[in-house]
């Protein structure tokens, strides 16, 4: 599914209510976040519709109120120890370049969010009208890989950056 089609599908399957400002546990994912009124939550049925293949289907998805930027949480079966997160910053860029066609820019960093180390990968790819921006935040949760994917066009991300950053800065690994 093309990214634009995916965003349109996501927008069509959002739950009616906006996310609340109180801490929320994300289902089976060992994470608590503090979404706000400017984020919409994709229902479980909406996630299944937007991501028909079980492989790579996120466990939770938030959308900005303009439905242009998504923030998806996926707790993968892949093993990852907390001590290995820093190594990803050096190793994973080559994987991204091998798996994502036409990567234009790619930045890799190690961040700390609430005392948890996260590998951050921000990359852009060409698209009609505007570049697509993807950001992967990767850490260890329960010995498994936890991936947060932020996706949207550059201009849409720029308009929604404050809301997205507020959400990602509120992530607490349980």
Short mmCIF file of N, CA, C and O in Angstrom, two decimals, residues 6-119:
data_model
loop_
_atom_site.label_atom_id
_atom_site.label_comp_id
_atom_site.label_asym_id
_atom_site.label_seq_id
_atom_site.Cartn_x
_atom_site.Cartn_y
_atom_site.Cartn_z
N UNK A 6 -2.24 4.71 2.52
CA UNK A 6 -2.27 4.26 3.90
C UNK A 6 -2.82 5.36 4.80
O UNK A 6 -3.68 5.11 5.63
N UNK A 7 -2.34 6.60 4.61
CA UNK A 7 -2.84 7.69 5.44
C UNK A 7 -4.32 7.93 5.22
O UNK A 7 -5.06 8.19 6.16
N UNK A 8 -4.78 7.82 3.98
CA UNK A 8 -6.20 7.99 3.71
C UNK A 8 -7.01 6.88 4.35
O UNK A 8 -8.08 7.11 4.91
N UNK A 9 -6.50 5.65 4.29
CA UNK A 9 -7.17 4.54 4.94
C UNK A 9 -7.21 4.74 6.44
O UNK A 9 -8.23 4.52 7.08
N UNK A 10 -6.08 5.17 7.01
CA UNK A 10 -6.04 5.44 8.44
C UNK A 10 -7.06 6.50 8.82
O UNK A 10 -7.78 6.36 9.80
N UNK A 11 -7.12 7.56 8.05
CA UNK A 11 -8.04 8.64 8.35
C UNK A 11 -9.49 8.16 8.31
O UNK A 11 -10.32 8.61 9.10
N UNK A 12 -9.78 7.22 7.43
CA UNK A 12 -11.15 6.72 7.31
C UNK A 12 -11.53 5.78 8.45
O UNK A 12 -12.71 5.52 8.66
N UNK A 13 -10.56 5.27 9.18
CA UNK A 13 -10.86 4.28 10.21
C UNK A 13 -10.52 4.74 11.62
O UNK A 13 -10.35 3.93 12.51
N UNK A 14 -10.41 6.03 11.83
CA UNK A 14 -10.11 6.57 13.15
C UNK A 14 -11.33 6.45 14.05
O UNK A 14 -12.46 6.51 13.59
N UNK A 15 -11.07 6.30 15.33
CA UNK A 15 -12.18 6.34 16.27
C UNK A 15 -12.70 7.77 16.31
O UNK A 15 -12.00 8.71 15.98
N UNK A 16 -13.94 7.92 16.74
CA UNK A 16 -14.58 9.22 16.72
C UNK A 16 -13.96 10.18 17.73
O UNK A 16 -13.73 11.33 17.44
N UNK A 17 -13.64 9.70 18.92
CA UNK A 17 -13.14 10.58 19.96
C UNK A 17 -11.66 10.85 19.87
O UNK A 17 -10.91 10.07 19.30
N UNK A 18 -11.27 11.96 20.39
CA UNK A 18 -9.84 12.29 20.47
C UNK A 18 -9.25 11.62 21.70
O UNK A 18 -9.95 11.26 22.63
N UNK A 19 -7.95 11.44 21.68
CA UNK A 19 -7.26 10.83 22.82
C UNK A 19 -7.30 11.79 24.00
O UNK A 19 -7.37 12.99 23.84
N UNK A 20 -7.23 11.24 25.20
CA UNK A 20 -7.28 12.06 26.41
C UNK A 20 -5.89 12.50 26.84
O UNK A 20 -4.90 12.01 26.34
N UNK A 21 -5.84 13.42 27.81
CA UNK A 21 -4.55 13.95 28.27
C UNK A 21 -4.01 13.17 29.47
O UNK A 21 -2.96 13.50 29.98
N UNK A 22 -4.71 12.17 29.95
CA UNK A 22 -4.23 11.37 31.08
C UNK A 22 -3.37 10.23 30.57
O UNK A 22 -3.52 9.80 29.43
N UNK A 23 -2.45 9.71 31.40
CA UNK A 23 -1.62 8.59 30.95
C UNK A 23 -2.48 7.40 30.54
O UNK A 23 -3.45 7.06 31.21
N UNK A 24 -2.09 6.79 29.42
CA UNK A 24 -2.83 5.66 28.86
C UNK A 24 -1.86 4.51 28.62
O UNK A 24 -0.82 4.70 28.02
N UNK A 25 -2.22 3.32 29.10
CA UNK A 25 -1.44 2.11 28.81
C UNK A 25 -1.87 1.65 27.44
O UNK A 25 -3.05 1.59 27.12
N UNK A 26 -0.90 1.31 26.57
CA UNK A 26 -1.21 0.91 25.20
C UNK A 26 -1.43 -0.60 25.09
O UNK A 26 -0.55 -1.35 24.67
N UNK A 27 -2.60 -1.06 25.50
CA UNK A 27 -2.97 -2.46 25.36
C UNK A 27 -1.91 -3.39 25.91
O UNK A 27 -1.46 -3.26 27.05
N UNK A 28 -1.47 -4.34 25.07
CA UNK A 28 -0.48 -5.33 25.49
C UNK A 28 0.95 -4.79 25.42
O UNK A 28 1.89 -5.45 25.87
N UNK A 29 1.14 -3.61 24.87
CA UNK A 29 2.47 -3.01 24.75
C UNK A 29 2.87 -2.45 26.12
O UNK A 29 2.08 -1.75 26.74
N UNK A 30 4.09 -2.76 26.61
CA UNK A 30 4.48 -2.29 27.93
C UNK A 30 4.89 -0.81 27.93
O UNK A 30 6.01 -0.45 28.27
N UNK A 31 3.95 0.03 27.53
CA UNK A 31 4.21 1.46 27.38
C UNK A 31 3.01 2.24 27.89
O UNK A 31 1.86 1.84 27.70
N UNK A 32 3.30 3.37 28.52
CA UNK A 32 2.28 4.33 28.90
C UNK A 32 2.61 5.64 28.19
O UNK A 32 3.78 6.02 28.12
N UNK A 33 1.60 6.30 27.62
CA UNK A 33 1.79 7.58 26.95
C UNK A 33 0.74 8.56 27.46
O UNK A 33 -0.25 8.17 28.05
N UNK A 34 0.98 9.84 27.19
CA UNK A 34 0.02 10.88 27.55
C UNK A 34 -0.44 11.58 26.28
O UNK A 34 0.08 12.64 25.91
N UNK A 35 -1.41 10.99 25.57
CA UNK A 35 -1.92 11.65 24.37
C UNK A 35 -2.72 12.89 24.75
O UNK A 35 -3.12 13.05 25.89
N UNK A 36 -2.93 13.77 23.78
CA UNK A 36 -3.70 14.97 24.08
C UNK A 36 -4.85 15.11 23.09
O UNK A 36 -5.00 14.31 22.18
N UNK A 37 -5.64 16.15 23.28
CA UNK A 37 -6.85 16.34 22.48
C UNK A 37 -6.57 16.58 21.00
O UNK A 37 -7.47 16.50 20.18
N UNK A 38 -5.33 16.88 20.64
CA UNK A 38 -5.00 17.10 19.23
C UNK A 38 -4.57 15.82 18.53
O UNK A 38 -4.09 15.85 17.41
N UNK A 39 -4.73 14.68 19.20
CA UNK A 39 -4.42 13.38 18.60
C UNK A 39 -5.66 12.51 18.59
O UNK A 39 -6.43 12.50 19.54
N UNK A 40 -5.83 11.79 17.51
CA UNK A 40 -6.91 10.83 17.38
C UNK A 40 -6.32 9.43 17.53
O UNK A 40 -5.16 9.20 17.19
N UNK A 41 -7.12 8.50 18.02
CA UNK A 41 -6.66 7.14 18.23
C UNK A 41 -7.31 6.22 17.21
O UNK A 41 -8.53 6.24 17.04
N UNK A 42 -6.51 5.42 16.55
CA UNK A 42 -7.02 4.45 15.60
C UNK A 42 -7.53 3.25 16.38
O UNK A 42 -6.84 2.74 17.27
N UNK A 43 -8.75 2.80 16.09
CA UNK A 43 -9.32 1.64 16.77
C UNK A 43 -8.62 0.36 16.32
O UNK A 43 -7.93 0.34 15.30
N UNK A 44 -8.83 -0.73 17.06
CA UNK A 44 -8.24 -2.02 16.69
C UNK A 44 -8.71 -2.44 15.30
O UNK A 44 -7.92 -2.92 14.48
N UNK A 45 -9.99 -2.24 15.01
CA UNK A 45 -10.52 -2.57 13.67
C UNK A 45 -9.88 -1.68 12.61
O UNK A 45 -9.55 -2.14 11.51
N UNK A 46 -9.67 -0.42 12.95
CA UNK A 46 -9.02 0.50 12.02
C UNK A 46 -7.59 0.11 11.73
O UNK A 46 -7.12 0.19 10.59
N UNK A 47 -6.88 -0.35 12.76
CA UNK A 47 -5.49 -0.81 12.56
C UNK A 47 -5.48 -2.02 11.64
O UNK A 47 -4.67 -2.10 10.71
N UNK A 48 -6.40 -2.97 11.85
CA UNK A 48 -6.47 -4.16 10.97
C UNK A 48 -6.79 -3.77 9.54
O UNK A 48 -6.25 -4.34 8.60
N UNK A 49 -7.64 -2.78 9.36
CA UNK A 49 -7.99 -2.33 8.01
C UNK A 49 -6.82 -1.63 7.33
O UNK A 49 -6.51 -1.89 6.18
N UNK A 50 -6.16 -0.76 8.07
CA UNK A 50 -5.05 0.02 7.50
C UNK A 50 -3.80 -0.83 7.29
O UNK A 50 -3.00 -0.55 6.40
N UNK A 51 -3.64 -1.87 8.10
CA UNK A 51 -2.48 -2.76 8.01
C UNK A 51 -2.99 -4.20 7.87
O UNK A 51 -2.98 -4.96 8.83
N UNK A 52 -3.47 -4.57 6.66
CA UNK A 52 -4.10 -5.88 6.49
C UNK A 52 -3.18 -7.07 6.77
O UNK A 52 -3.64 -8.11 7.22
N UNK A 53 -1.90 -6.91 6.55
CA UNK A 53 -0.96 -8.00 6.83
C UNK A 53 -0.58 -7.97 8.30
O UNK A 53 -0.20 -6.93 8.84
N UNK A 54 -0.70 -9.11 8.97
CA UNK A 54 -0.36 -9.18 10.38
C UNK A 54 1.13 -8.89 10.60
O UNK A 54 1.51 -8.37 11.65
N UNK A 55 1.96 -9.19 9.61
CA UNK A 55 3.39 -8.91 9.72
C UNK A 55 3.60 -7.40 9.68
O UNK A 55 3.23 -6.74 8.71
N UNK A 56 4.17 -6.85 10.72
CA UNK A 56 4.43 -5.43 10.76
C UNK A 56 3.25 -4.57 11.15
O UNK A 56 3.32 -3.35 11.08
N UNK A 57 2.15 -5.20 11.57
CA UNK A 57 0.98 -4.42 12.00
C UNK A 57 1.26 -3.82 13.37
O UNK A 57 1.62 -4.52 14.30
N UNK A 58 1.10 -2.50 13.50
CA UNK A 58 1.35 -1.88 14.80
C UNK A 58 0.29 -2.29 15.83
O UNK A 58 -0.81 -2.69 15.48
N UNK A 59 0.67 -2.14 17.10
CA UNK A 59 -0.23 -2.47 18.20
C UNK A 59 -1.11 -1.29 18.58
O UNK A 59 -2.20 -1.47 19.12
N UNK A 60 -0.64 -0.07 18.31
CA UNK A 60 -1.40 1.14 18.62
C UNK A 60 -0.99 2.23 17.63
O UNK A 60 0.18 2.30 17.23
N UNK A 61 -1.97 3.06 17.22
CA UNK A 61 -1.68 4.14 16.26
C UNK A 61 -2.43 5.40 16.68
O UNK A 61 -3.62 5.35 16.96
N UNK A 62 -1.70 6.52 16.69
CA UNK A 62 -2.29 7.83 16.89
C UNK A 62 -2.14 8.62 15.60
O UNK A 62 -1.17 8.42 14.86
N UNK A 63 -3.08 9.52 15.34
CA UNK A 63 -3.02 10.40 14.16
C UNK A 63 -3.21 11.83 14.64
O UNK A 63 -3.97 12.08 15.58
N UNK A 64 -2.52 12.75 13.97
CA UNK A 64 -2.75 14.16 14.27
C UNK A 64 -4.17 14.51 13.83
O UNK A 64 -4.75 13.82 12.98
N UNK A 65 -4.73 15.56 14.41
CA UNK A 65 -6.13 15.87 14.12
C UNK A 65 -6.38 16.21 12.65
O UNK A 65 -7.49 16.03 12.16
N UNK A 66 -5.35 16.63 11.92
CA UNK A 66 -5.52 16.87 10.48
C UNK A 66 -5.32 15.58 9.68
O UNK A 66 -5.41 15.59 8.46
N UNK A 67 -5.04 14.48 10.38
CA UNK A 67 -4.90 13.15 9.79
C UNK A 67 -3.74 13.05 8.80
O UNK A 67 -3.76 12.26 7.87
N UNK A 68 -2.71 13.85 9.03
CA UNK A 68 -1.57 13.89 8.10
C UNK A 68 -0.33 13.19 8.63
O UNK A 68 0.55 12.83 7.85
N UNK A 69 -0.22 13.04 9.96
CA UNK A 69 0.96 12.40 10.54
C UNK A 69 0.49 11.29 11.49
O UNK A 69 -0.41 11.51 12.30
N UNK A 70 1.09 10.11 11.34
CA UNK A 70 0.74 8.99 12.22
C UNK A 70 1.91 8.66 13.14
O UNK A 70 3.07 8.87 12.80
N UNK A 71 1.56 8.16 14.32
CA UNK A 71 2.55 7.69 15.29
C UNK A 71 2.12 6.28 15.67
O UNK A 71 1.08 6.09 16.30
N UNK A 72 2.89 5.28 15.22
CA UNK A 72 2.52 3.88 15.42
C UNK A 72 3.48 3.20 16.38
O UNK A 72 4.70 3.42 16.32
N UNK A 73 2.93 2.38 17.27
CA UNK A 73 3.71 1.64 18.25
C UNK A 73 3.63 0.15 17.91
O UNK A 73 2.54 -0.39 17.76
N UNK A 74 4.81 -0.48 17.82
CA UNK A 74 4.86 -1.91 17.50
C UNK A 74 5.85 -2.59 18.44
O UNK A 74 7.02 -2.22 18.49
N UNK A 75 5.35 -3.58 19.18
CA UNK A 75 6.20 -4.35 20.08
C UNK A 75 6.51 -5.65 19.37
O UNK A 75 5.70 -6.57 19.32
N UNK A 76 7.69 -5.71 18.78
CA UNK A 76 8.07 -6.84 17.93
C UNK A 76 8.58 -8.02 18.76
O UNK A 76 9.02 -7.86 19.88
N UNK A 77 8.54 -9.19 18.14
CA UNK A 77 9.06 -10.40 18.78
C UNK A 77 10.58 -10.44 18.77
O UNK A 77 11.18 -11.21 19.52
N UNK A 78 11.21 -9.63 17.93
CA UNK A 78 12.67 -9.60 17.84
C UNK A 78 13.28 -9.29 19.20
O UNK A 78 12.83 -8.38 19.90
N UNK A 79 14.28 -10.04 19.57
CA UNK A 79 14.97 -9.83 20.85
C UNK A 79 15.85 -8.59 20.78
O UNK A 79 16.51 -8.34 19.78
N UNK A 80 15.84 -7.81 21.83
CA UNK A 80 16.71 -6.64 21.95
C UNK A 80 16.91 -6.35 23.43
O UNK A 80 15.94 -6.08 24.15
N UNK A 81 18.15 -6.41 23.87
CA UNK A 81 18.47 -6.05 25.25
C UNK A 81 18.72 -4.55 25.32
O UNK A 81 19.18 -3.94 24.36
N UNK A 82 18.44 -3.98 26.47
CA UNK A 82 18.62 -2.54 26.67
C UNK A 82 20.05 -2.10 26.35
O UNK A 82 20.28 -1.02 25.82
N UNK A 83 21.03 -2.96 26.66
CA UNK A 83 22.44 -2.62 26.42
C UNK A 83 22.79 -2.60 24.93
O UNK A 83 23.83 -2.06 24.55
N UNK A 84 21.93 -3.15 24.08
CA UNK A 84 22.19 -3.21 22.64
C UNK A 84 21.61 -2.02 21.86
O UNK A 84 21.89 -1.86 20.68
N UNK A 85 20.81 -1.19 22.52
CA UNK A 85 20.14 -0.09 21.82
C UNK A 85 21.15 0.86 21.18
O UNK A 85 20.99 1.27 20.04
N UNK A 86 22.21 1.20 21.89
CA UNK A 86 23.23 2.09 21.35
C UNK A 86 23.90 1.55 20.09
O UNK A 86 24.24 2.31 19.18
N UNK A 87 24.07 0.24 20.01
CA UNK A 87 24.70 -0.38 18.84
C UNK A 87 23.83 -0.20 17.59
O UNK A 87 24.35 -0.15 16.47
N UNK A 88 22.52 -0.12 17.78
CA UNK A 88 21.62 0.06 16.64
C UNK A 88 21.93 1.34 15.87
O UNK A 88 21.77 1.40 14.65
N UNK A 89 22.33 2.39 16.60
CA UNK A 89 22.61 3.68 15.97
C UNK A 89 23.67 3.52 14.88
O UNK A 89 23.59 4.16 13.82
N UNK A 90 24.63 2.64 15.10
CA UNK A 90 25.69 2.41 14.11
C UNK A 90 25.29 1.37 13.07
O UNK A 90 25.64 1.49 11.91
N UNK A 91 24.54 0.35 13.48
CA UNK A 91 24.26 -0.78 12.61
C UNK A 91 23.02 -0.60 11.72
O UNK A 91 23.00 -1.07 10.59
N UNK A 92 21.98 0.05 12.22
CA UNK A 92 20.69 0.06 11.53
C UNK A 92 20.62 0.96 10.29
O UNK A 92 19.82 0.67 9.39
N UNK A 93 21.39 2.04 10.19
CA UNK A 93 21.31 2.84 8.96
C UNK A 93 21.54 2.04 7.68
O UNK A 93 20.85 2.25 6.68
N UNK A 94 22.46 1.08 7.70
CA UNK A 94 22.69 0.27 6.50
C UNK A 94 21.48 -0.61 6.18
O UNK A 94 21.17 -0.85 5.01
N UNK A 95 20.77 -1.06 7.22
CA UNK A 95 19.54 -1.85 7.01
C UNK A 95 18.46 -0.97 6.37
O UNK A 95 17.79 -1.39 5.43
N UNK A 96 18.32 0.24 6.88
CA UNK A 96 17.32 1.17 6.31
C UNK A 96 17.64 1.43 4.84
O UNK A 96 16.76 1.33 3.98
N UNK A 97 18.89 1.75 4.55
CA UNK A 97 19.27 2.03 3.15
C UNK A 97 19.04 0.81 2.25
O UNK A 97 18.68 0.97 1.09
N UNK A 98 19.23 -0.39 2.77
CA UNK A 98 19.03 -1.61 1.98
C UNK A 98 17.54 -1.90 1.76
O UNK A 98 17.17 -2.44 0.72
N UNK A 99 16.70 -1.54 2.72
CA UNK A 99 15.28 -1.90 2.64
C UNK A 99 14.37 -0.80 2.12
O UNK A 99 13.27 -1.08 1.67
N UNK A 100 14.81 0.44 2.20
CA UNK A 100 13.98 1.57 1.78
C UNK A 100 14.58 2.17 0.51
O UNK A 100 15.70 2.69 0.55
N UNK A 101 13.86 2.11 -0.61
CA UNK A 101 14.41 2.67 -1.84
C UNK A 101 14.50 4.19 -1.81
O UNK A 101 13.68 4.86 -1.21
N UNK A 102 15.53 4.72 -2.45
CA UNK A 102 15.70 6.16 -2.66
C UNK A 102 15.79 7.00 -1.39
O UNK A 102 15.26 8.11 -1.35
N UNK A 103 16.45 6.49 -0.36
CA UNK A 103 16.64 7.30 0.86
C UNK A 103 17.45 8.53 0.48
O UNK A 103 18.52 8.44 -0.09
N UNK A 104 16.87 9.70 0.77
CA UNK A 104 17.53 10.96 0.43
C UNK A 104 18.42 11.44 1.56
O UNK A 104 19.57 11.80 1.35
N UNK A 105 17.88 11.50 2.78
CA UNK A 105 18.66 11.87 3.96
C UNK A 105 18.42 10.83 5.04
O UNK A 105 17.37 10.20 5.10
N UNK A 106 19.41 10.66 5.91
CA UNK A 106 19.29 9.70 7.02
C UNK A 106 20.14 10.19 8.18
O UNK A 106 21.34 10.43 8.02
N UNK A 107 19.51 10.36 9.34
CA UNK A 107 20.21 10.75 10.56
C UNK A 107 19.96 9.68 11.61
O UNK A 107 18.84 9.19 11.74
N UNK A 108 21.00 9.35 12.37
CA UNK A 108 20.89 8.37 13.45
C UNK A 108 21.44 8.98 14.74
O UNK A 108 22.50 9.59 14.72
N UNK A 109 20.69 8.84 15.83
CA UNK A 109 21.08 9.40 17.13
C UNK A 109 20.70 8.45 18.24
O UNK A 109 19.82 7.60 18.08
N UNK A 110 21.31 8.64 19.40
CA UNK A 110 20.91 7.94 20.61
C UNK A 110 20.28 8.97 21.53
O UNK A 110 20.90 10.01 21.82
N UNK A 111 19.05 8.73 21.97
CA UNK A 111 18.32 9.64 22.85
C UNK A 111 18.03 8.99 24.18
O UNK A 111 18.03 7.77 24.28
N UNK A 112 17.72 9.80 25.18
CA UNK A 112 17.21 9.32 26.45
C UNK A 112 15.84 9.93 26.64
O UNK A 112 15.69 11.16 26.57
N UNK A 113 14.83 9.11 26.84
CA UNK A 113 13.48 9.59 27.13
C UNK A 113 13.05 8.92 28.43
O UNK A 113 12.96 7.69 28.49
N UNK A 114 12.84 9.72 29.46
CA UNK A 114 12.46 9.22 30.78
C UNK A 114 13.42 8.14 31.27
O UNK A 114 12.99 7.12 31.82
N UNK A 115 14.71 8.34 31.04
CA UNK A 115 15.71 7.39 31.52
C UNK A 115 15.89 6.15 30.66
O UNK A 115 16.67 5.28 31.00
N UNK A 116 15.17 6.06 29.55
CA UNK A 116 15.26 4.90 28.66
C UNK A 116 16.04 5.29 27.41
O UNK A 116 15.74 6.31 26.79
N UNK A 117 17.03 4.47 27.02
CA UNK A 117 17.77 4.78 25.78
C UNK A 117 16.93 4.40 24.55
O UNK A 117 16.30 3.34 24.52
N UNK A 118 16.92 5.28 23.57
CA UNK A 118 16.22 5.06 22.30
C UNK A 118 17.17 5.34 21.15
O UNK A 118 17.85 6.36 21.16
N UNK A 119 17.18 4.46 20.17
CA UNK A 119 17.87 4.73 18.91
C UNK A 119 16.87 5.47 18.03
O UNK A 119 15.71 5.05 17.90
#
